[in-house]
Amino acid sequence: MAPGVDEQTFRALTEPYRAELRTHCYRMLGSMYDAEDALQETLLAAWRGLAEFQQRSSVRTWLYRIATNRCLNVRRSALRRPVAPLPFDAPEPTRHGEVSWLQPCPDALLDPQQVLTARASVELAFITLLQQLPPRQAAVLVLRDVLEFSAAEVADLLGLTPVAVKAALQRARERLSRHGGGHPEPEPEPGSPGERGLSERFARAFAAADVDAVVELLTDEAWLTMPPWPHEYHGRAAIGEFLRGIPAFRDRAEIRLQSVRANAHPAFGCYSRRADGSFRATGLLVTTYGPDGISALAHFPPAENFPRFGLPLALPPGGATLS
């Protein structure tokens, strides 16, 4: 405990950094469950260490030191949950993904300034690539290239030499570039007419189970992923084949969508009609847009994701197709 420091004072000191610290933990860990735990552990450690904080650095830098090291500990010791089999037959995937723990993040929980100024750094593709980097490389890349800490500050934060920071950053950038994460393509601005128009066309096509119309909106190099399952499909033909086999499309069930935002992009809570007329949640679908259409679709199971987005797991009969 911090002698002489009350909760109100501590909250006033740390609250301005809560959103960006949560975003930082999410980037580092890829899982909202793990990010929220790391954030709480960071604040608890800060509370306990406040009496020893000598203001040799800013409060923000001090908090990032704690948060980053908490995240590194999680990454080094993480035991990931086993993944259940895919609940329906699916065509052979293009490849099997490695980041089964990836979860989407509601825009409301991201740092709004970073969504505006560093949108690519909160997109699912970037978060996924960070999970595939060695922990220290991921930390250096985020601290230097996203948060723009100086090399000297990063060295101090991580207990490294400036030479080690420079080497780790170079290796991380090289790996990121090899995986296509170095130069994101331009895309419609959040909430722009271009983004809204594409989102509305996609929602209408998906709700109608019109595979051809959905595929027409995809770029040639689009990917469909579905964490925690490793199945990944590349290109229009493979994605179209997958969509034709999912139960809601195959059975021509009535589909309803509820619009939300995740990772600075439009997303949809998907529901299919049951025999009693109500609608059950089938998944959260996050879209990513490129200059020529939808460049990525990511599907996530509803039970562990809908509550975070304020989405119910069931809808009553009736209502609009898209809300």
PDB file of N, CA, C and O in Angstrom, residues 17-66:
ATOM      1  N   TYR A  17      -4.369   7.864 -18.032  1.00  0.00           N
ATOM      2  CA  TYR A  17      -3.578   6.929 -18.833  1.00  0.00           C
ATOM      3  C   TYR A  17      -4.227   5.553 -18.967  1.00  0.00           C
ATOM      4  O   TYR A  17      -3.671   4.675 -19.622  1.00  0.00           O
ATOM      5  N   ARG A  18      -5.390   5.374 -18.360  1.00  0.00           N
ATOM      6  CA  ARG A  18      -6.004   4.046 -18.329  1.00  0.00           C
ATOM      7  C   ARG A  18      -6.298   3.524 -19.734  1.00  0.00           C
ATOM      8  O   ARG A  18      -5.972   2.373 -20.068  1.00  0.00           O
ATOM      9  N   ALA A  19      -6.913   4.347 -20.592  1.00  0.00           N
ATOM     10  CA  ALA A  19      -7.291   3.872 -21.933  1.00  0.00           C
ATOM     11  C   ALA A  19      -6.059   3.508 -22.758  1.00  0.00           C
ATOM     12  O   ALA A  19      -6.041   2.472 -23.434  1.00  0.00           O
ATOM     13  N   GLU A  20      -5.031   4.342 -22.720  1.00  0.00           N
ATOM     14  CA  GLU A  20      -3.856   4.025 -23.532  1.00  0.00           C
ATOM     15  C   GLU A  20      -3.078   2.848 -22.961  1.00  0.00           C
ATOM     16  O   GLU A  20      -2.485   2.064 -23.715  1.00  0.00           O
ATOM     17  N   LEU A  21      -3.101   2.664 -21.651  1.00  0.00           N
ATOM     18  CA  LEU A  21      -2.452   1.493 -21.065  1.00  0.00           C
ATOM     19  C   LEU A  21      -3.196   0.213 -21.439  1.00  0.00           C
ATOM     20  O   LEU A  21      -2.575  -0.818 -21.730  1.00  0.00           O
ATOM     21  N   ARG A  22      -4.529   0.269 -21.427  1.00  0.00           N
ATOM     22  CA  ARG A  22      -5.305  -0.894 -21.858  1.00  0.00           C
ATOM     23  C   ARG A  22      -4.992  -1.225 -23.312  1.00  0.00           C
ATOM     24  O   ARG A  22      -4.805  -2.395 -23.675  1.00  0.00           O
ATOM     25  N   THR A  23      -4.935  -0.207 -24.158  1.00  0.00           N
ATOM     26  CA  THR A  23      -4.613  -0.423 -25.571  1.00  0.00           C
ATOM     27  C   THR A  23      -3.229  -1.024 -25.721  1.00  0.00           C
ATOM     28  O   THR A  23      -2.999  -1.925 -26.534  1.00  0.00           O
ATOM     29  N   HIS A  24      -2.286  -0.545 -24.928  1.00  0.00           N
ATOM     30  CA  HIS A  24      -0.915  -1.085 -24.964  1.00  0.00           C
ATOM     31  C   HIS A  24      -0.908  -2.560 -24.565  1.00  0.00           C
ATOM     32  O   HIS A  24      -0.281  -3.393 -25.237  1.00  0.00           O
ATOM     33  N   CYS A  25      -1.592  -2.892 -23.481  1.00  0.00           N
ATOM     34  CA  CYS A  25      -1.639  -4.290 -23.033  1.00  0.00           C
ATOM     35  C   CYS A  25      -2.324  -5.165 -24.080  1.00  0.00           C
ATOM     36  O   CYS A  25      -1.908  -6.314 -24.310  1.00  0.00           O
ATOM     37  N   TYR A  26      -3.353  -4.637 -24.723  1.00  0.00           N
ATOM     38  CA  TYR A  26      -4.042  -5.413 -25.757  1.00  0.00           C
ATOM     39  C   TYR A  26      -3.122  -5.656 -26.953  1.00  0.00           C
ATOM     40  O   TYR A  26      -3.063  -6.770 -27.488  1.00  0.00           O
ATOM     41  N   ARG A  27      -2.397  -4.635 -27.375  1.00  0.00           N
ATOM     42  CA  ARG A  27      -1.442  -4.838 -28.480  1.00  0.00           C
ATOM     43  C   ARG A  27      -0.440  -5.944 -28.120  1.00  0.00           C
ATOM     44  O   ARG A  27      -0.140  -6.813 -28.931  1.00  0.00           O
ATOM     45  N   MET A  28       0.082  -5.880 -26.936  1.00  0.00           N
ATOM     46  CA  MET A  28       1.127  -6.811 -26.536  1.00  0.00           C
ATOM     47  C   MET A  28       0.621  -8.243 -26.384  1.00  0.00           C
ATOM     48  O   MET A  28       1.345  -9.192 -26.648  1.00  0.00           O
ATOM     49  N   LEU A  29      -0.661  -8.402 -25.976  1.00  0.00           N
ATOM     50  CA  LEU A  29      -1.155  -9.729 -25.605  1.00  0.00           C
ATOM     51  C   LEU A  29      -2.187 -10.295 -26.567  1.00  0.00           C
ATOM     52  O   LEU A  29      -2.396 -11.509 -26.597  1.00  0.00           O
ATOM     53  N   GLY A  30      -2.875  -9.444 -27.342  1.00  0.00           N
ATOM     54  CA  GLY A  30      -3.816  -9.926 -28.340  1.00  0.00           C
ATOM     55  C   GLY A  30      -5.135 -10.415 -27.794  1.00  0.00           C
ATOM     56  O   GLY A  30      -6.069 -10.666 -28.554  1.00  0.00           O
ATOM     57  N   SER A  31      -5.243 -10.580 -26.499  1.00  0.00           N
ATOM     58  CA  SER A  31      -6.446 -11.079 -25.837  1.00  0.00           C
ATOM     59  C   SER A  31      -6.983 -10.010 -24.900  1.00  0.00           C
ATOM     60  O   SER A  31      -6.237  -9.460 -24.084  1.00  0.00           O
ATOM     61  N   MET A  32      -8.276  -9.721 -24.995  1.00  0.00           N
ATOM     62  CA  MET A  32      -8.863  -8.739 -24.098  1.00  0.00           C
ATOM     63  C   MET A  32      -8.883  -9.244 -22.664  1.00  0.00           C
ATOM     64  O   MET A  32      -8.718  -8.466 -21.722  1.00  0.00           O
ATOM     65  N   TYR A  33      -9.102 -10.543 -22.465  1.00  0.00           N
ATOM     66  CA  TYR A  33      -9.039 -11.097 -21.113  1.00  0.00           C
ATOM     67  C   TYR A  33      -7.678 -10.822 -20.486  1.00  0.00           C
ATOM     68  O   TYR A  33      -7.570 -10.306 -19.365  1.00  0.00           O
ATOM     69  N   ASP A  34      -6.623 -11.166 -21.209  1.00  0.00           N
ATOM     70  CA  ASP A  34      -5.266 -10.978 -20.691  1.00  0.00           C
ATOM     71  C   ASP A  34      -4.931  -9.496 -20.532  1.00  0.00           C
ATOM     72  O   ASP A  34      -4.234  -9.104 -19.587  1.00  0.00           O
ATOM     73  N   ALA A  35      -5.400  -8.671 -21.468  1.00  0.00           N
ATOM     74  CA  ALA A  35      -5.114  -7.236 -21.401  1.00  0.00           C
ATOM     75  C   ALA A  35      -5.754  -6.600 -20.177  1.00  0.00           C
ATOM     76  O   ALA A  35      -5.127  -5.785 -19.481  1.00  0.00           O
ATOM     77  N   GLU A  36      -6.999  -6.950 -19.894  1.00  0.00           N
ATOM     78  CA  GLU A  36      -7.668  -6.386 -18.719  1.00  0.00           C
ATOM     79  C   GLU A  36      -6.975  -6.843 -17.442  1.00  0.00           C
ATOM     80  O   GLU A  36      -6.803  -6.059 -16.506  1.00  0.00           O
ATOM     81  N   ASP A  37      -6.572  -8.116 -17.383  1.00  0.00           N
ATOM     82  CA  ASP A  37      -5.843  -8.595 -16.204  1.00  0.00           C
ATOM     83  C   ASP A  37      -4.522  -7.849 -16.038  1.00  0.00           C
ATOM     84  O   ASP A  37      -4.147  -7.449 -14.927  1.00  0.00           O
ATOM     85  N   ALA A  38      -3.801  -7.670 -17.153  1.00  0.00           N
ATOM     86  CA  ALA A  38      -2.516  -6.969 -17.086  1.00  0.00           C
ATOM     87  C   ALA A  38      -2.696  -5.518 -16.663  1.00  0.00           C
ATOM     88  O   ALA A  38      -1.877  -4.968 -15.911  1.00  0.00           O
ATOM     89  N   LEU A  39      -3.758  -4.879 -17.128  1.00  0.00           N
ATOM     90  CA  LEU A  39      -4.025  -3.498 -16.734  1.00  0.00           C
ATOM     91  C   LEU A  39      -4.282  -3.410 -15.234  1.00  0.00           C
ATOM     92  O   LEU A  39      -3.740  -2.528 -14.546  1.00  0.00           O
ATOM     93  N   GLN A  40      -5.100  -4.323 -14.710  1.00  0.00           N
ATOM     94  CA  GLN A  40      -5.394  -4.290 -13.275  1.00  0.00           C
ATOM     95  C   GLN A  40      -4.144  -4.572 -12.452  1.00  0.00           C
ATOM     96  O   GLN A  40      -3.920  -3.938 -11.414  1.00  0.00           O
ATOM     97  N   GLU A  41      -3.309  -5.510 -12.909  1.00  0.00           N
ATOM     98  CA  GLU A  41      -2.068  -5.792 -12.208  1.00  0.00           C
ATOM     99  C   GLU A  41      -1.125  -4.588 -12.257  1.00  0.00           C
ATOM    100  O   GLU A  41      -0.402  -4.306 -11.285  1.00  0.00           O
ATOM    101  N   THR A  42      -1.136  -3.876 -13.376  1.00  0.00           N
ATOM    102  CA  THR A  42      -0.310  -2.671 -13.504  1.00  0.00           C
ATOM    103  C   THR A  42      -0.733  -1.612 -12.499  1.00  0.00           C
ATOM    104  O   THR A  42       0.106  -1.014 -11.798  1.00  0.00           O
ATOM    105  N   LEU A  43      -2.022  -1.369 -12.399  1.00  0.00           N
ATOM    106  CA  LEU A  43      -2.522  -0.344 -11.483  1.00  0.00           C
ATOM    107  C   LEU A  43      -2.291  -0.748 -10.028  1.00  0.00           C
ATOM    108  O   LEU A  43      -1.971   0.109  -9.190  1.00  0.00           O
ATOM    109  N   LEU A  44      -2.437  -2.035  -9.747  1.00  0.00           N
ATOM    110  CA  LEU A  44      -2.181  -2.495  -8.378  1.00  0.00           C
ATOM    111  C   LEU A  44      -0.704  -2.316  -8.035  1.00  0.00           C
ATOM    112  O   LEU A  44      -0.364  -1.846  -6.934  1.00  0.00           O
ATOM    113  N   ALA A  45       0.177  -2.678  -8.960  1.00  0.00           N
ATOM    114  CA  ALA A  45       1.611  -2.508  -8.711  1.00  0.00           C
ATOM    115  C   ALA A  45       1.968  -1.034  -8.570  1.00  0.00           C
ATOM    116  O   ALA A  45       2.825  -0.664  -7.747  1.00  0.00           O
ATOM    117  N   ALA A  46       1.324  -0.179  -9.357  1.00  0.00           N
ATOM    118  CA  ALA A  46       1.572   1.259  -9.251  1.00  0.00           C
ATOM    119  C   ALA A  46       1.123   1.793  -7.897  1.00  0.00           C
ATOM    120  O   ALA A  46       1.812   2.614  -7.270  1.00  0.00           O
ATOM    121  N   TRP A  47      -0.025   1.326  -7.448  1.00  0.00           N
ATOM    122  CA  TRP A  47      -0.526   1.750  -6.133  1.00  0.00           C
ATOM    123  C   TRP A  47       0.456   1.361  -5.027  1.00  0.00           C
ATOM    124  O   TRP A  47       0.797   2.169  -4.162  1.00  0.00           O
ATOM    125  N   ARG A  48       0.921   0.119  -5.103  1.00  0.00           N
ATOM    126  CA  ARG A  48       1.827  -0.360  -4.070  1.00  0.00           C
ATOM    127  C   ARG A  48       3.191   0.313  -4.145  1.00  0.00           C
ATOM    128  O   ARG A  48       3.875   0.462  -3.122  1.00  0.00           O
ATOM    129  N   GLY A  49       3.583   0.739  -5.350  1.00  0.00           N
ATOM    130  CA  GLY A  49       4.908   1.329  -5.504  1.00  0.00           C
ATOM    131  C   GLY A  49       4.928   2.843  -5.542  1.00  0.00           C
ATOM    132  O   GLY A  49       5.978   3.441  -5.770  1.00  0.00           O
ATOM    133  N   LEU A  50       3.773   3.444  -5.290  1.00  0.00           N
ATOM    134  CA  LEU A  50       3.699   4.898  -5.434  1.00  0.00           C
ATOM    135  C   LEU A  50       4.595   5.628  -4.444  1.00  0.00           C
ATOM    136  O   LEU A  50       5.178   6.659  -4.765  1.00  0.00           O
ATOM    137  N   ALA A  51       4.719   5.085  -3.251  1.00  0.00           N
ATOM    138  CA  ALA A  51       5.546   5.751  -2.232  1.00  0.00           C
ATOM    139  C   ALA A  51       7.009   5.815  -2.651  1.00  0.00           C
ATOM    140  O   ALA A  51       7.736   6.740  -2.282  1.00  0.00           O
ATOM    141  N   GLU A  52       7.455   4.824  -3.451  1.00  0.00           N
ATOM    142  CA  GLU A  52       8.850   4.791  -3.894  1.00  0.00           C
ATOM    143  C   GLU A  52       9.069   5.537  -5.207  1.00  0.00           C
ATOM    144  O   GLU A  52      10.199   5.689  -5.668  1.00  0.00           O
ATOM    145  N   PHE A  53       7.962   5.972  -5.834  1.00  0.00           N
ATOM    146  CA  PHE A  53       8.087   6.682  -7.106  1.00  0.00           C
ATOM    147  C   PHE A  53       8.709   8.052  -6.847  1.00  0.00           C
ATOM    148  O   PHE A  53       8.126   8.908  -6.184  1.00  0.00           O
ATOM    149  N   GLN A  54       9.912   8.257  -7.354  1.00  0.00           N
ATOM    150  CA  GLN A  54      10.674   9.474  -7.074  1.00  0.00           C
ATOM    151  C   GLN A  54      10.514  10.539  -8.152  1.00  0.00           C
ATOM    152  O   GLN A  54      11.205  11.551  -8.122  1.00  0.00           O
ATOM    153  N   GLN A  55       9.629  10.276  -9.128  1.00  0.00           N
ATOM    154  CA  GLN A  55       9.431  11.191 -10.254  1.00  0.00           C
ATOM    155  C   GLN A  55      10.729  11.417 -11.035  1.00  0.00           C
ATOM    156  O   GLN A  55      10.978  12.503 -11.561  1.00  0.00           O
ATOM    157  N   ARG A  56      11.551  10.344 -11.092  1.00  0.00           N
ATOM    158  CA  ARG A  56      12.724  10.415 -11.958  1.00  0.00           C
ATOM    159  C   ARG A  56      12.300  10.366 -13.426  1.00  0.00           C
ATOM    160  O   ARG A  56      13.051  10.751 -14.307  1.00  0.00           O
ATOM    161  N   SER A  57      11.092   9.851 -13.661  1.00  0.00           N
ATOM    162  CA  SER A  57      10.485   9.880 -14.991  1.00  0.00           C
ATOM    163  C   SER A  57       9.070  10.403 -14.820  1.00  0.00           C
ATOM    164  O   SER A  57       8.597  10.600 -13.703  1.00  0.00           O
ATOM    165  N   SER A  58       8.378  10.600 -15.942  1.00  0.00           N
ATOM    166  CA  SER A  58       6.998  11.041 -15.861  1.00  0.00           C
ATOM    167  C   SER A  58       6.122   9.902 -15.349  1.00  0.00           C
ATOM    168  O   SER A  58       6.502   8.723 -15.392  1.00  0.00           O
ATOM    169  N   VAL A  59       4.933  10.237 -14.859  1.00  0.00           N
ATOM    170  CA  VAL A  59       3.983   9.217 -14.429  1.00  0.00           C
ATOM    171  C   VAL A  59       3.663   8.281 -15.590  1.00  0.00           C
ATOM    172  O   VAL A  59       3.587   7.060 -15.419  1.00  0.00           O
ATOM    173  N   ARG A  60       3.496   8.845 -16.776  1.00  0.00           N
ATOM    174  CA  ARG A  60       3.170   8.021 -17.948  1.00  0.00           C
ATOM    175  C   ARG A  60       4.271   7.001 -18.226  1.00  0.00           C
ATOM    176  O   ARG A  60       3.998   5.819 -18.444  1.00  0.00           O
ATOM    177  N   THR A  61       5.525   7.442 -18.228  1.00  0.00           N
ATOM    178  CA  THR A  61       6.632   6.530 -18.486  1.00  0.00           C
ATOM    179  C   THR A  61       6.719   5.467 -17.401  1.00  0.00           C
ATOM    180  O   THR A  61       6.958   4.281 -17.688  1.00  0.00           O
ATOM    181  N   TRP A  62       6.531   5.861 -16.169  1.00  0.00           N
ATOM    182  CA  TRP A  62       6.547   4.924 -15.044  1.00  0.00           C
ATOM    183  C   TRP A  62       5.477   3.849 -15.210  1.00  0.00           C
ATOM    184  O   TRP A  62       5.738   2.651 -15.035  1.00  0.00           O
ATOM    185  N   LEU A  63       4.272   4.259 -15.574  1.00  0.00           N
ATOM    186  CA  LEU A  63       3.187   3.294 -15.763  1.00  0.00           C
ATOM    187  C   LEU A  63       3.465   2.369 -16.946  1.00  0.00           C
ATOM    188  O   LEU A  63       3.169   1.170 -16.893  1.00  0.00           O
ATOM    189  N   TYR A  64       4.033   2.906 -18.023  1.00  0.00           N
ATOM    190  CA  TYR A  64       4.362   2.059 -19.171  1.00  0.00           C
ATOM    191  C   TYR A  64       5.456   1.047 -18.814  1.00  0.00           C
ATOM    192  O   TYR A  64       5.459  -0.073 -19.339  1.00  0.00           O
ATOM    193  N   ARG A  65       6.383   1.433 -17.955  1.00  0.00           N
ATOM    194  CA  ARG A  65       7.409   0.478 -17.523  1.00  0.00           C
ATOM    195  C   ARG A  65       6.744  -0.710 -16.825  1.00  0.00           C
ATOM    196  O   ARG A  65       7.049  -1.879 -17.108  1.00  0.00           O
ATOM    197  N   ILE A  66       5.828  -0.413 -15.911  1.00  0.00           N
ATOM    198  CA  ILE A  66       5.141  -1.484 -15.179  1.00  0.00           C
ATOM    199  C   ILE A  66       4.307  -2.330 -16.136  1.00  0.00           C
ATOM    200  O   ILE A  66       4.378  -3.563 -16.119  1.00  0.00           O
TER     201      ILE A  66
END
